Amino acid sequence: MSLDTSFYYQLSNASLGAGKALEVIPDGSGRLRMSPTKNITGQAWKLVERGGGQYALRTQYLGEGLSLNVLRNASKDRPVLATTGDFPGQAWTLTLGAEGTYKLTNDLTGPDRFLDTTCDTDEPILTSGDHDGQIWTLTQIRKVESNVDIPPLDPKGNTRGEGPTDFKLYARPEGVVRAVMIFVDFEDAPAAGASTADVGRHLLGNGSAQRLFRDQSYQRMVLDVTVKSDLGWRRMPRPFGEYETHVSFEQHKEYISQAVCLFAADVELSDYAMVFIATPGAADLKGASSFRAQVGNGIPTRDGEIRLVTTFDGSSLKERYTTLVHEVGHLFGLPDLYRAGLHSGHSRAGGWDLMSDSHHATSFLGWHRHKNGWLDLSRKTYVADPMIEWSGTLHPLADPTGLSMVVFPVDDPVKPSKVFVLELAQQVVGDDGAYWGEGVLLYVVDATVPSGSSPVVVVPNVCSASDNFGNLFEAPYGVGDQGSRAEGKALLVLEVLERFGDSYTVTVRYERR
């Protein structure tokens, strides 16, 4: 029998017969057992080619993020499910024997120790020698279903939200994105000896901003910032009180034009995708602000035009480096998730995304990683058809593999404007530096809602706020928790069944009329 990786298999051995199959115990431990053969996901094994004739073995129940490994100790070698990685204990060789049966060995324990079961307790172990328990039959039980890609959301005319990104206006968040940082001061807010290098390090978090984009894009993007600290501070022609960077596009453009003019002879600013303009601490321009201009409406230079700029002021030097990350997010086309005119502590997305609350958030939601093109199809799926129940295991977004985001349409499944999203929470950080948050996060994305009007709404397990951790800090659902949300003619009911390491198994009842 050839091994067709497009099927799930049940594994039974010659010692116990076809009436028992290898199964992962549903208790979050990763342990295995031989159980009466049933049509359940914990007995459905997928073979994933690793090259060189070897395979990783994963269950439908726990998904791509957990693979069959070997736990070694002095008394026995025990097979267990463990986080997927490039480990020798996950590299299995299936050697064909008589009548289409197989013996299973792996690189950790070597070619002389085989997957087996004990003769007294039926416990799965690895043994040497030649035993009936080492002879395995792999029975095809059903096709492996591929993840379904998420269709672009229909914004219904809204150009400032969670619909498709217009990369004629915004920077594409892939490859090396080059930025330059320059420094200006004012007669009524002089630098007074402040170090441009120190300001640059603070705004970038001493490299933390670059690391965040590298890690959360899964190395698909590098933010390469050239800090022109050696050029020092350049004096703006007017007092800072005469500049407005938040009132209108034209006033912001005027400020940027005068700033970049001071550096035109020394820096080819148009060589960079983005320009960052920093000020000393005494300059109050009402906060950081991003500037985006259509082609032909940017700031002209001798070699081209500047269209994507973030301006920082003195208040930015009191904030975390995530202020810069938030503003760069805008230059990539991500909207504000907080409500305009209100403090981020009132955000209906809480501190769960950097576009919502940059004071407490540490990461981008899975949705924004998807929108930026960072999240592989293997890490997400779209459940379009109304169904009684969907079950699966969600793995952390920070992991390199495993299903991490599930999306359900609220309205038209072919061209949705609004969707439910499930993923695992990524921790928020408190004002005291402590971290908080674990469990399953449920939220709604509405592409018809513009930036600054809550296009993403988290559906909290507990609706609460904290001076330390921000709004909705108790939003995630833990084991045993249930939650539901009705939107239009769609209803989603969530139940968290168990935790497996950092992963969570959930059941979803989803209805759409």
mmCIF file of N, CA, C and O in Angstrom, residues 8-11 21-26 31-33 35-36 38-46 58-63 81 141-142 498:
data_model
loop_
_atom_site.group_PDB
_atom_site.id
_atom_site.type_symbol
_atom_site.label_atom_id
_atom_site.label_comp_id
_atom_site.label_asym_id
_atom_site.label_seq_id
_atom_site.Cartn_x
_atom_site.Cartn_y
_atom_site.Cartn_z
ATOM 1 N N TYR A 8 -6.238 10.935 5.964
ATOM 2 C CA TYR A 8 -5.999 10.589 7.364
ATOM 3 C C TYR A 8 -6.038 9.072 7.495
ATOM 4 O O TYR A 8 -6.773 8.388 6.777
ATOM 5 N N TYR A 9 -5.246 8.548 8.454
ATOM 6 C CA TYR A 9 -5.163 7.110 8.678
ATOM 7 C C TYR A 9 -5.478 6.774 10.130
ATOM 8 O O TYR A 9 -5.165 7.562 11.042
ATOM 9 N N GLN A 10 -6.060 5.589 10.346
ATOM 10 C CA GLN A 10 -6.089 4.975 11.666
ATOM 11 C C GLN A 10 -4.944 3.987 11.754
ATOM 12 O O GLN A 10 -4.638 3.296 10.775
ATOM 13 N N LEU A 11 -4.295 3.932 12.935
ATOM 14 C CA LEU A 11 -3.154 3.052 13.150
ATOM 15 C C LEU A 11 -3.530 1.960 14.142
ATOM 16 O O LEU A 11 -3.861 2.253 15.300
ATOM 17 N N ALA A 21 -7.241 1.349 18.074
ATOM 18 C CA ALA A 21 -6.451 2.271 17.255
ATOM 19 C C ALA A 21 -5.689 3.238 18.149
ATOM 20 O O ALA A 21 -6.094 3.530 19.284
ATOM 21 N N LEU A 22 -4.582 3.743 17.614
ATOM 22 C CA LEU A 22 -3.745 4.700 18.336
ATOM 23 C C LEU A 22 -4.481 6.037 18.427
ATOM 24 O O LEU A 22 -4.940 6.576 17.417
ATOM 25 N N GLU A 23 -4.564 6.580 19.654
ATOM 26 C CA GLU A 23 -5.369 7.781 19.889
ATOM 27 C C GLU A 23 -4.649 8.704 20.854
ATOM 28 O O GLU A 23 -3.993 8.250 21.804
ATOM 29 N N VAL A 24 -4.761 10.013 20.624
ATOM 30 C CA VAL A 24 -4.251 10.986 21.578
ATOM 31 C C VAL A 24 -5.291 11.160 22.682
ATOM 32 O O VAL A 24 -6.488 11.296 22.423
ATOM 33 N N ILE A 25 -4.839 11.104 23.935
ATOM 34 C CA ILE A 25 -5.754 11.247 25.064
ATOM 35 C C ILE A 25 -6.205 12.708 25.157
ATOM 36 O O ILE A 25 -5.376 13.620 25.199
ATOM 37 N N PRO A 26 -7.510 12.970 25.199
ATOM 38 C CA PRO A 26 -8.001 14.358 25.193
ATOM 39 C C PRO A 26 -7.947 15.015 26.569
ATOM 40 O O PRO A 26 -8.971 15.426 27.118
ATOM 41 N N ARG A 31 -0.241 12.574 25.822
ATOM 42 C CA ARG A 31 -0.043 11.129 25.911
ATOM 43 C C ARG A 31 -0.947 10.397 24.922
ATOM 44 O O ARG A 31 -1.958 10.921 24.483
ATOM 45 N N LEU A 32 -0.565 9.157 24.616
ATOM 46 C CA LEU A 32 -1.306 8.333 23.673
ATOM 47 C C LEU A 32 -1.850 7.096 24.363
ATOM 48 O O LEU A 32 -1.372 6.690 25.425
ATOM 49 N N ARG A 33 -2.846 6.480 23.737
ATOM 50 C CA ARG A 33 -3.390 5.227 24.235
ATOM 51 C C ARG A 33 -3.951 4.453 23.050
ATOM 52 O O ARG A 33 -4.158 5.006 21.960
ATOM 53 N N SER A 35 -7.288 2.692 21.918
ATOM 54 C CA SER A 35 -8.700 2.753 22.288
ATOM 55 C C SER A 35 -9.541 2.038 21.239
ATOM 56 O O SER A 35 -9.107 1.859 20.091
ATOM 57 N N PRO A 36 -10.757 1.642 21.610
ATOM 58 C CA PRO A 36 -11.648 1.035 20.622
ATOM 59 C C PRO A 36 -11.777 1.923 19.384
ATOM 60 O O PRO A 36 -11.935 3.142 19.489
ATOM 61 N N LYS A 38 -12.859 4.135 16.564
ATOM 62 C CA LYS A 38 -14.009 4.999 16.356
ATOM 63 C C LYS A 38 -13.665 6.025 15.281
ATOM 64 O O LYS A 38 -12.494 6.302 15.014
ATOM 65 N N ASN A 39 -14.693 6.627 14.738
ATOM 66 C CA ASN A 39 -14.499 7.676 13.743
ATOM 67 C C ASN A 39 -14.378 9.025 14.453
ATOM 68 O O ASN A 39 -15.294 9.849 14.442
ATOM 69 N N ILE A 40 -13.224 9.237 15.123
ATOM 70 C CA ILE A 40 -12.988 10.468 15.874
ATOM 71 C C ILE A 40 -11.669 11.088 15.441
ATOM 72 O O ILE A 40 -10.766 10.400 14.957
ATOM 73 N N THR A 41 -11.547 12.386 15.620
ATOM 74 C CA THR A 41 -10.371 13.102 15.122
ATOM 75 C C THR A 41 -9.101 12.754 15.880
ATOM 76 O O THR A 41 -8.004 12.907 15.348
ATOM 77 N N GLY A 42 -9.231 12.296 17.128
ATOM 78 C CA GLY A 42 -8.052 11.911 17.898
ATOM 79 C C GLY A 42 -7.404 10.633 17.411
ATOM 80 O O GLY A 42 -6.270 10.314 17.784
ATOM 81 N N GLN A 43 -8.106 9.870 16.547
ATOM 82 C CA GLN A 43 -7.539 8.664 15.939
ATOM 83 C C GLN A 43 -7.200 8.879 14.462
ATOM 84 O O GLN A 43 -6.769 7.940 13.787
ATOM 85 N N ALA A 44 -7.399 10.083 13.961
ATOM 86 C CA ALA A 44 -7.130 10.388 12.551
ATOM 87 C C ALA A 44 -5.729 10.977 12.429
ATOM 88 O O ALA A 44 -5.480 12.103 12.857
ATOM 89 N N TRP A 45 -4.816 10.199 11.836
ATOM 90 C CA TRP A 45 -3.402 10.589 11.741
ATOM 91 C C TRP A 45 -3.069 11.014 10.313
ATOM 92 O O TRP A 45 -3.414 10.335 9.354
ATOM 93 N N LYS A 46 -2.387 12.140 10.226
ATOM 94 C CA LYS A 46 -1.959 12.691 8.947
ATOM 95 C C LYS A 46 -0.459 12.512 8.804
ATOM 96 O O LYS A 46 0.298 12.769 9.748
ATOM 97 N N ARG A 58 0.715 13.752 12.574
ATOM 98 C CA ARG A 58 -0.101 14.716 13.295
ATOM 99 C C ARG A 58 -1.547 14.264 13.281
ATOM 100 O O ARG A 58 -1.979 13.596 12.346
ATOM 101 N N THR A 59 -2.293 14.639 14.314
ATOM 102 C CA THR A 59 -3.699 14.244 14.381
ATOM 103 C C THR A 59 -4.596 15.361 13.863
ATOM 104 O O THR A 59 -4.265 16.550 13.962
ATOM 105 N N GLN A 60 -5.741 14.946 13.340
ATOM 106 C CA GLN A 60 -6.750 15.938 12.953
ATOM 107 C C GLN A 60 -7.227 16.700 14.183
ATOM 108 O O GLN A 60 -7.542 17.886 14.116
ATOM 109 N N TYR A 61 -7.240 16.045 15.324
ATOM 110 C CA TYR A 61 -7.732 16.631 16.568
ATOM 111 C C TYR A 61 -6.891 17.829 17.002
ATOM 112 O O TYR A 61 -7.425 18.888 17.349
ATOM 113 N N LEU A 62 -5.570 17.690 16.954
ATOM 114 C CA LEU A 62 -4.699 18.741 17.464
ATOM 115 C C LEU A 62 -4.036 19.566 16.370
ATOM 116 O O LEU A 62 -3.405 20.578 16.661
ATOM 117 N N GLY A 63 -4.142 19.125 15.124
ATOM 118 C CA GLY A 63 -3.711 19.964 14.020
ATOM 119 C C GLY A 63 -2.215 19.985 13.780
ATOM 120 O O GLY A 63 -1.441 19.202 14.324
ATOM 121 N N LEU A 81 2.612 13.575 21.876
ATOM 122 C CA LEU A 81 2.436 14.720 20.980
ATOM 123 C C LEU A 81 3.171 15.916 21.579
ATOM 124 O O LEU A 81 3.036 16.200 22.772
ATOM 125 N N ILE A 141 -9.042 6.606 6.265
ATOM 126 C CA ILE A 141 -10.399 6.815 6.773
ATOM 127 C C ILE A 141 -11.112 8.010 6.135
ATOM 128 O O ILE A 141 -12.335 7.995 6.014
ATOM 129 N N ARG A 142 -10.381 9.048 5.752
ATOM 130 C CA ARG A 142 -11.025 10.164 5.053
ATOM 131 C C ARG A 142 -9.951 11.086 4.484
ATOM 132 O O ARG A 142 -8.798 11.067 4.896
ATOM 133 N N GLU A 498 -10.439 22.320 26.095
ATOM 134 C CA GLU A 498 -9.242 21.938 26.847
ATOM 135 C C GLU A 498 -8.044 22.743 26.383
ATOM 136 O O GLU A 498 -8.061 23.368 25.317
#
